[in-house]
XYZ file of C-alpha atoms in Angstrom:
302
model
C 79.987 -9.950 47.120
C 77.388 -11.173 48.036
C 75.053 -14.141 46.199
C 71.871 -16.860 47.606
C 69.688 -18.492 45.821
C 65.690 -18.024 45.323
C 64.245 -20.663 44.068
C 65.627 -22.331 41.355
C 68.623 -19.503 40.561
C 71.419 -18.484 42.073
C 71.574 -14.756 41.874
C 72.933 -11.435 43.219
C 72.973 -8.624 42.645
C 73.561 -7.420 39.211
C 71.363 -10.690 38.036
C 70.836 -14.073 38.017
C 75.310 -16.581 38.159
C 73.001 -20.114 37.625
C 70.295 -21.658 37.154
C 69.746 -24.998 39.126
C 67.361 -27.334 37.944
C 66.631 -27.986 41.811
C 66.492 -25.791 44.503
C 69.812 -25.411 46.523
C 70.972 -25.809 50.648
C 74.414 -25.179 50.576
C 76.587 -22.917 48.423
C 80.632 -22.387 48.550
C 82.996 -20.379 46.798
C 86.166 -21.129 45.710
C 89.001 -18.871 47.018
C 89.604 -17.003 44.043
C 85.735 -16.715 43.293
C 85.686 -18.465 40.246
C 84.044 -22.442 41.281
C 81.039 -22.378 43.123
C 79.833 -25.867 44.619
C 76.159 -25.300 45.082
C 74.956 -29.554 47.342
C 78.020 -31.249 45.141
C 77.599 -29.815 41.856
C 80.477 -27.500 40.791
C 79.117 -24.350 38.571
C 83.134 -22.752 37.321
C 82.728 -19.691 35.949
C 85.380 -18.791 32.747
C 85.026 -14.910 31.964
C 81.176 -13.884 33.432
C 80.059 -17.358 31.693
C 78.735 -19.876 34.797
C 79.674 -23.460 32.922
C 77.864 -26.218 34.749
C 80.610 -29.137 36.062
C 79.157 -32.698 36.700
C 80.115 -33.430 40.452
C 77.938 -35.979 42.076
C 79.447 -36.135 45.666
C 76.681 -35.308 49.069
C 76.788 -31.744 50.313
C 79.220 -32.424 52.856
C 81.933 -32.270 50.438
C 84.234 -28.384 50.640
C 86.457 -27.156 48.040
C 90.194 -26.947 47.716
C 92.269 -24.248 48.247
C 93.272 -21.460 46.892
C 91.884 -22.539 43.850
C 88.302 -24.209 44.676
C 89.668 -27.134 41.945
C 89.644 -29.939 43.850
C 86.737 -31.618 46.395
C 86.769 -32.294 49.505
C 84.019 -35.661 50.542
C 82.653 -37.580 53.000
C 81.336 -39.616 51.676
C 78.218 -41.945 52.761
C 81.134 -44.653 54.727
C 82.498 -42.297 56.851
C 85.754 -42.314 54.413
C 87.543 -39.850 53.115
C 88.234 -38.567 49.019
C 89.471 -35.931 47.374
C 88.110 -35.019 43.854
C 89.284 -33.650 41.105
C 86.766 -31.166 39.376
C 85.831 -32.174 36.532
C 87.164 -36.176 36.489
C 84.898 -36.334 39.650
C 84.612 -40.044 37.887
C 87.915 -41.167 39.366
C 88.372 -40.115 43.258
C 91.626 -41.134 45.392
C 90.666 -41.762 48.703
C 92.354 -40.582 51.591
C 92.246 -44.203 53.660
C 94.270 -41.759 56.585
C 91.282 -42.613 58.668
C 88.020 -43.663 59.374
C 84.827 -42.989 60.871
C 85.366 -39.286 58.802
C 82.372 -37.033 60.368
C 84.344 -33.807 59.485
C 86.881 -32.897 57.705
C 88.814 -28.926 55.511
C 91.501 -27.580 53.481
C 93.552 -25.589 55.394
C 93.434 -22.227 53.674
C 96.753 -22.462 52.670
C 96.319 -24.734 50.936
C 98.787 -28.379 51.234
C 97.369 -30.056 54.188
C 94.437 -30.307 55.500
C 92.217 -31.452 58.805
C 90.123 -33.564 59.627
C 87.994 -35.651 62.692
C 87.935 -39.124 63.185
C 90.119 -42.861 63.930
C 93.230 -42.994 62.086
C 94.983 -46.918 61.758
C 95.228 -47.660 66.218
C 91.540 -46.617 66.676
C 93.008 -42.688 68.490
C 90.209 -40.753 68.549
C 89.720 -36.947 67.536
C 91.263 -34.231 65.017
C 93.418 -35.220 62.420
C 95.513 -32.822 59.644
C 98.022 -34.033 56.627
C 98.859 -33.008 54.024
C 96.737 -32.534 51.057
C 97.196 -36.038 49.700
C 96.043 -37.557 53.329
C 99.826 -38.183 54.109
C 101.618 -37.960 57.189
C 98.588 -37.574 59.662
C 99.328 -35.944 63.448
C 97.055 -36.229 65.676
C 95.964 -32.949 66.435
C 93.505 -32.998 69.057
C 93.232 -35.859 71.520
C 89.055 -36.942 71.897
C 89.703 -39.379 74.807
C 89.610 -37.171 77.359
C 86.402 -36.121 76.199
C 85.594 -40.211 75.874
C 83.121 -40.026 73.235
C 83.742 -36.504 70.264
C 81.568 -36.150 67.714
C 82.952 -33.316 65.467
C 80.559 -31.226 63.550
C 82.121 -28.679 61.894
C 85.569 -26.620 61.529
C 86.563 -23.191 60.824
C 89.423 -20.868 60.318
C 90.273 -17.797 61.055
C 92.431 -14.986 59.123
C 95.319 -15.616 62.608
C 95.033 -19.669 61.383
C 93.967 -21.045 64.486
C 90.979 -23.548 63.629
C 87.051 -24.052 64.900
C 85.297 -26.480 65.046
C 82.352 -27.587 67.040
C 82.699 -30.188 68.877
C 80.068 -32.758 70.855
C 81.095 -34.019 73.713
C 79.479 -35.402 77.450
C 76.388 -33.961 75.999
C 77.020 -30.659 75.554
C 77.899 -28.530 72.045
C 80.958 -27.615 71.886
C 82.231 -24.279 69.588
C 86.713 -25.300 70.152
C 89.542 -23.089 69.499
C 92.787 -24.567 69.266
C 96.070 -22.973 67.727
C 98.391 -25.176 66.280
C 101.148 -26.110 67.659
C 99.820 -24.547 71.612
C 98.996 -27.680 73.312
C 95.314 -26.194 75.307
C 92.085 -26.774 73.610
C 89.888 -22.951 74.405
C 86.507 -24.035 74.175
C 84.532 -20.133 72.779
C 80.865 -21.460 73.442
C 78.764 -24.091 75.219
C 75.112 -25.289 74.839
C 73.468 -28.002 75.467
C 73.301 -31.233 73.210
C 70.043 -31.565 73.953
C 69.017 -28.101 71.974
C 69.947 -28.773 68.537
C 74.867 -28.215 69.656
C 76.061 -25.566 67.800
C 75.775 -25.466 63.859
C 76.252 -23.353 61.203
C 79.884 -22.487 61.789
C 81.266 -19.729 59.800
C 84.778 -17.421 60.602
C 86.402 -14.724 58.957
C 89.221 -14.991 55.932
C 89.978 -10.883 56.559
C 92.194 -9.787 58.881
C 90.313 -8.249 61.554
C 87.715 -10.623 60.852
C 85.208 -12.570 63.459
C 83.175 -15.140 64.129
C 79.413 -16.368 63.995
C 77.580 -19.428 64.534
C 74.339 -20.193 65.420
C 72.744 -21.718 68.405
C 71.035 -24.787 69.338
C 67.447 -22.265 69.949
C 68.339 -20.353 66.852
C 70.085 -17.794 68.154
C 72.917 -16.355 66.016
C 76.281 -16.420 68.578
C 78.487 -13.980 66.951
C 82.996 -12.851 68.660
C 85.552 -10.466 67.043
C 88.919 -9.220 68.165
C 87.690 -12.384 71.745
C 85.153 -9.978 72.276
C 81.506 -11.811 72.228
C 78.405 -9.945 70.634
C 75.479 -8.759 72.245
C 73.443 -9.651 69.018
C 70.362 -7.826 70.175
C 67.853 -10.856 69.529
C 69.043 -12.369 66.016
C 67.673 -15.395 64.786
C 69.346 -18.021 61.885
C 72.157 -19.154 60.463
C 75.658 -16.898 59.448
C 76.481 -17.767 56.436
C 79.704 -15.486 56.045
C 81.163 -12.348 56.871
C 81.527 -9.114 54.367
C 85.788 -8.332 54.544
C 84.713 -5.188 56.346
C 82.990 -6.900 59.276
C 79.778 -6.902 57.470
C 77.855 -10.381 59.417
C 75.442 -11.539 56.479
C 72.391 -14.762 57.911
C 70.115 -16.543 56.935
C 67.022 -15.089 59.207
C 65.598 -18.912 58.972
C 66.154 -21.157 61.577
C 65.591 -24.242 58.520
C 64.613 -22.943 55.084
C 63.640 -20.147 53.020
C 64.344 -17.235 55.383
C 65.613 -12.756 54.984
C 69.244 -13.152 53.637
C 70.500 -9.679 55.799
C 73.689 -8.234 56.435
C 73.998 -6.266 59.831
C 77.071 -4.152 60.826
C 79.645 -5.699 63.870
C 81.607 -2.908 65.456
C 83.560 -3.646 69.046
C 80.893 -5.555 71.626
C 77.344 -4.690 69.802
C 75.966 -4.413 65.938
C 75.856 -0.319 63.972
C 72.614 -0.296 64.181
C 68.994 -2.566 62.045
C 69.729 -6.077 59.909
C 69.745 -4.505 55.956
C 67.618 -6.683 54.483
C 68.792 -7.762 50.248
C 67.025 -10.527 49.300
C 63.802 -12.220 50.353
C 62.435 -16.798 50.162
C 66.455 -17.224 50.149
C 67.281 -20.463 51.458
C 70.972 -20.562 50.501
C 74.041 -18.349 50.273
C 77.288 -17.745 50.149
C 79.542 -14.385 50.045
C 81.977 -14.884 46.370
C 85.979 -12.799 47.160
C 88.928 -13.474 46.117
C 90.617 -15.097 49.240
C 93.504 -12.768 50.616
C 96.794 -15.342 51.341
C 96.136 -17.672 53.846
C 99.662 -18.015 56.881
C 101.489 -21.441 56.707
C 100.581 -24.490 59.799
C 103.355 -24.040 61.726
C 105.484 -26.973 60.741
C 106.077 -29.197 63.495
C 103.040 -30.794 65.675
C 103.637 -31.644 68.966
C 103.500 -35.411 69.721
C 101.754 -35.040 72.795
C 98.604 -33.872 71.375
C 95.876 -31.039 73.639
C 92.279 -33.445 74.670
């Protein structure tokens, strides 16, 4: 199911779910489809009735997996902290990294990944348990000069995707946790704006999509790049049946459309779901995710 914002309302095909104080720029559903993160505020929906739960965090927060009972938050001084929904006045600092640029829970919920610097000054991508303990280097940023990770996403098979800027170029990388090589799926000039709005399907057989700096939609499914036929805008997410949702604007409101991906092309023209949409998200009860490998190699790939 898709939900989206029009003005101050969060709506779906059945009507209005939540009325906001101001228009939203970002929506994210928890893994059980009962908690909605709206620009750092959480709306808990129980028995269909929305109840706003105040959570004053920046839009760089993400809900815990699989339950969505906590928020992983990169605050303004680039530290990492964890907030319990309903008790955001008592944040827990996860101090294993500094200068954090992005962080995300593993879908299984017992670990998280973050990009930043550890206590010895090493820069890269790290994995730790969901309390920030036992941090291990996954990707060494030293070989890339200065590595800035914009976003993370996990595939249904447990591969880690991350959009990263280095060497004057923006990259979409893929890492199978425990392997010794980082693959590059996409590379675009950083001057164009880079790789943004990265989404990966949590469903078996799903795909990956992102917006490139020129506002074109890039997509891949089944290991093959998909010809998107000039589709432009911000990918929102994947529905379980291999349908990709996109907001057709580079920034600000646009049409929310869905397109079915078959093989290496789109099956037909985009279907308009709603107009004047500023943010959208897929609402679903997510499948059980595979746990990451218990052992991370000592020598992280560069």
